[in-house]
DNA sequence: TCTTTTATCAACCTTTCGGTTGTTTAAAGG
DNA sequence: CCTTTAAACAACCGAAAGGTTGATAAAAGA
């Protein structure tokens, strides 16, 4: 129950980088290996590997084994969790009263964010 | 659209902090001053002021003048920009994700944020 | 076995972040 | 005036991030 906040921390942090967002964009078209992901960028493969570790820790991607390859896959469920968080606040101002009580109800259980 | 990437950088980075997300949550219920925002937290007002500068630079909030006060307001348009970016990718792989209401249900269940 | 491919780990360096304290500015109220 | 309140500014410090090079591991293929 408690540390969904830490999950949001790592997910938003992971997306706060243009290289990592490009990786997400690439993976939305299908799985890819570290080398394939590194190819379009100027930075080293080690650096790309670190970026993928960040995305993996944020649960935005997962990895499988395929012989000596380690394909990286997008995890769309985590992206949904982010829009779900944002939506509870952006709807407040948009719909001012229409959806207000739905938001308050989901906020009532917790107090902070 | 030139430096949209930098705008996304700063906005996602700004949300990658539980204190700043709490500030967003508070502001979704109406404008507040630095002191009002700082009150529920253990950290100093200067630290809160810095957090608000981060949110302001990310254009997630704006400030107005009211005598010697500087009320902070939420800017829902920026939140929309973030969901717009995520939405490009989250629904791409139609076959893989679970139903939307399953996501919403799990979000409501453990809503620590 | 030896080599190639794929990818991680380890050490290191530089820059940025998150927080602190202390010092100003600016407006309102005695 | 002088004091109080609200808030920003500035300098500083420890911790973490982002990148590099170099060494290592594990599987496939010759």
mmCIF file of C-alpha atoms in Angstrom, chain A:
data_model
loop_
_atom_site.group_PDB
_atom_site.id
_atom_site.type_symbol
_atom_site.label_atom_id
_atom_site.label_comp_id
_atom_site.label_asym_id
_atom_site.label_seq_id
_atom_site.Cartn_x
_atom_site.Cartn_y
_atom_site.Cartn_z
ATOM 1 C CA UNK A 1 0.000 0.000 0.000
ATOM 2 C CA UNK A 2 2.423 2.686 1.137
ATOM 3 C CA UNK A 3 5.212 3.101 -1.349
ATOM 4 C CA UNK A 4 3.373 3.752 -4.540
ATOM 5 C CA UNK A 5 4.898 7.184 -4.090
ATOM 6 C CA UNK A 6 8.387 5.764 -4.600
ATOM 7 C CA UNK A 7 7.171 4.070 -7.756
ATOM 8 C CA UNK A 8 5.927 7.395 -9.078
ATOM 9 C CA UNK A 9 9.225 9.015 -8.103
ATOM 10 C CA UNK A 10 11.254 6.600 -10.167
ATOM 11 C CA UNK A 11 8.856 6.554 -13.113
ATOM 12 C CA UNK A 12 8.619 10.338 -13.495
ATOM 13 C CA UNK A 13 12.359 10.651 -12.949
ATOM 14 C CA UNK A 14 13.015 8.066 -15.624
ATOM 15 C CA UNK A 15 10.948 10.031 -18.129
ATOM 16 C CA UNK A 16 12.704 13.308 -17.331
ATOM 17 C CA UNK A 17 15.412 12.556 -19.861
ATOM 18 C CA UNK A 18 15.165 12.864 -23.640
ATOM 19 C CA UNK A 19 17.278 9.773 -24.331
ATOM 20 C CA UNK A 20 15.084 7.624 -22.119
ATOM 21 C CA UNK A 21 11.943 9.051 -23.720
ATOM 22 C CA UNK A 22 13.372 8.176 -27.123
ATOM 23 C CA UNK A 23 13.956 4.651 -25.892
ATOM 24 C CA UNK A 24 10.324 4.454 -24.806
ATOM 25 C CA UNK A 25 9.252 5.693 -28.224
ATOM 26 C CA UNK A 26 11.379 3.093 -29.947
ATOM 27 C CA UNK A 27 10.108 0.282 -27.749
ATOM 28 C CA UNK A 28 6.518 1.193 -28.481
ATOM 29 C CA UNK A 29 7.200 -0.249 -31.948
ATOM 30 C CA UNK A 30 8.499 -3.523 -30.514
ATOM 31 C CA UNK A 31 11.266 -5.029 -28.354
ATOM 32 C CA UNK A 32 14.910 -4.161 -28.981
ATOM 33 C CA UNK A 33 18.354 -4.986 -27.629
ATOM 34 C CA UNK A 34 20.769 -2.583 -25.963
ATOM 35 C CA UNK A 35 22.848 -2.352 -29.128
ATOM 36 C CA UNK A 36 19.844 -1.568 -31.282
ATOM 37 C CA UNK A 37 18.735 1.075 -28.821
ATOM 38 C CA UNK A 38 22.210 2.598 -28.539
ATOM 39 C CA UNK A 39 22.774 2.863 -32.269
ATOM 40 C CA UNK A 40 20.973 6.187 -32.952
ATOM 41 C CA UNK A 41 22.664 7.979 -30.020
ATOM 42 C CA UNK A 42 26.061 9.575 -29.618
ATOM 43 C CA UNK A 43 26.667 8.101 -26.196
ATOM 44 C CA UNK A 44 28.344 4.794 -25.355
ATOM 45 C CA UNK A 45 26.556 1.491 -25.011
ATOM 46 C CA UNK A 46 27.433 1.454 -21.336
ATOM 47 C CA UNK A 47 25.583 4.710 -20.911
ATOM 48 C CA UNK A 48 22.565 3.332 -22.743
ATOM 49 C CA UNK A 49 22.715 0.246 -20.564
ATOM 50 C CA UNK A 50 22.514 2.497 -17.529
ATOM 51 C CA UNK A 51 19.496 4.296 -18.976
ATOM 52 C CA UNK A 52 17.777 0.963 -19.453
ATOM 53 C CA UNK A 53 18.540 0.002 -15.875
ATOM 54 C CA UNK A 54 16.829 3.210 -14.781
ATOM 55 C CA UNK A 55 13.785 2.410 -16.913
ATOM 56 C CA UNK A 56 13.758 -1.154 -15.624
ATOM 57 C CA UNK A 57 13.886 -0.072 -12.009
ATOM 58 C CA UNK A 58 10.977 2.254 -12.734
ATOM 59 C CA UNK A 59 9.179 -0.801 -14.166
ATOM 60 C CA UNK A 60 8.614 1.027 -17.420
ATOM 61 C CA UNK A 61 10.420 -1.782 -19.280
ATOM 62 C CA UNK A 62 11.170 -5.444 -18.709
ATOM 63 C CA UNK A 63 13.806 -7.789 -20.093
ATOM 64 C CA UNK A 64 13.761 -11.327 -21.351
ATOM 65 C CA UNK A 65 16.438 -13.801 -22.411
ATOM 66 C CA UNK A 66 16.923 -14.868 -26.012
ATOM 67 C CA UNK A 67 20.237 -16.733 -26.381
ATOM 68 C CA UNK A 68 22.953 -14.155 -25.750
ATOM 69 C CA UNK A 69 20.543 -11.295 -26.294
ATOM 70 C CA UNK A 70 18.531 -9.483 -23.666
ATOM 71 C CA UNK A 71 15.616 -7.875 -25.476
ATOM 72 C CA UNK A 72 13.954 -4.945 -23.734
ATOM 73 C CA UNK A 73 10.159 -4.683 -23.777
ATOM 74 C CA UNK A 74 7.892 -1.780 -23.003
ATOM 75 C CA UNK A 75 5.538 -2.121 -20.018
ATOM 76 C CA UNK A 76 2.488 -0.022 -20.946
ATOM 77 C CA UNK A 77 0.823 -0.653 -17.577
ATOM 78 C CA UNK A 78 3.307 1.646 -15.861
ATOM 79 C CA UNK A 79 2.620 4.421 -18.339
ATOM 80 C CA UNK A 80 -1.042 4.035 -17.505
ATOM 81 C CA UNK A 81 -0.276 4.471 -13.830
ATOM 82 C CA UNK A 82 1.303 7.845 -14.595
ATOM 83 C CA UNK A 83 -1.655 9.137 -16.578
ATOM 84 C CA UNK A 84 -3.922 7.858 -13.838
ATOM 85 C CA UNK A 85 -2.047 10.001 -11.310
ATOM 86 C CA UNK A 86 -2.072 13.094 -13.500
ATOM 87 C CA UNK A 87 -5.708 12.677 -14.429
ATOM 88 C CA UNK A 88 -6.926 12.893 -10.871
ATOM 89 C CA UNK A 89 -5.702 16.487 -10.720
ATOM 90 C CA UNK A 90 -6.156 17.798 -14.210
ATOM 91 C CA UNK A 91 -9.802 16.749 -14.178
ATOM 92 C CA UNK A 92 -10.461 18.782 -11.069
ATOM 93 C CA UNK A 93 -9.919 22.039 -12.856
ATOM 94 C CA UNK A 94 -11.405 20.978 -16.149
ATOM 95 C CA UNK A 95 -14.657 19.683 -14.810
ATOM 96 C CA UNK A 96 -14.660 21.937 -11.768
ATOM 97 C CA UNK A 97 -17.737 20.281 -10.249
ATOM 98 C CA UNK A 98 -18.776 17.521 -12.582
ATOM 99 C CA UNK A 99 -16.142 15.001 -11.514
ATOM 100 C CA UNK A 100 -15.140 16.647 -8.270
ATOM 101 C CA UNK A 101 -16.610 14.137 -5.902
ATOM 102 C CA UNK A 102 -15.021 11.230 -7.729
ATOM 103 C CA UNK A 103 -11.647 12.837 -7.192
ATOM 104 C CA UNK A 104 -12.346 13.645 -3.574
ATOM 105 C CA UNK A 105 -13.418 10.099 -2.958
ATOM 106 C CA UNK A 106 -10.191 8.699 -4.341
ATOM 107 C CA UNK A 107 -8.231 11.279 -2.359
ATOM 108 C CA UNK A 108 -10.035 10.566 0.875
ATOM 109 C CA UNK A 109 -8.202 7.312 1.571
ATOM 110 C CA UNK A 110 -4.813 8.966 1.503
ATOM 111 C CA UNK A 111 -4.021 12.462 2.563
ATOM 112 C CA UNK A 112 -0.838 13.562 0.890
ATOM 113 C CA UNK A 113 -0.388 13.344 -2.861
#
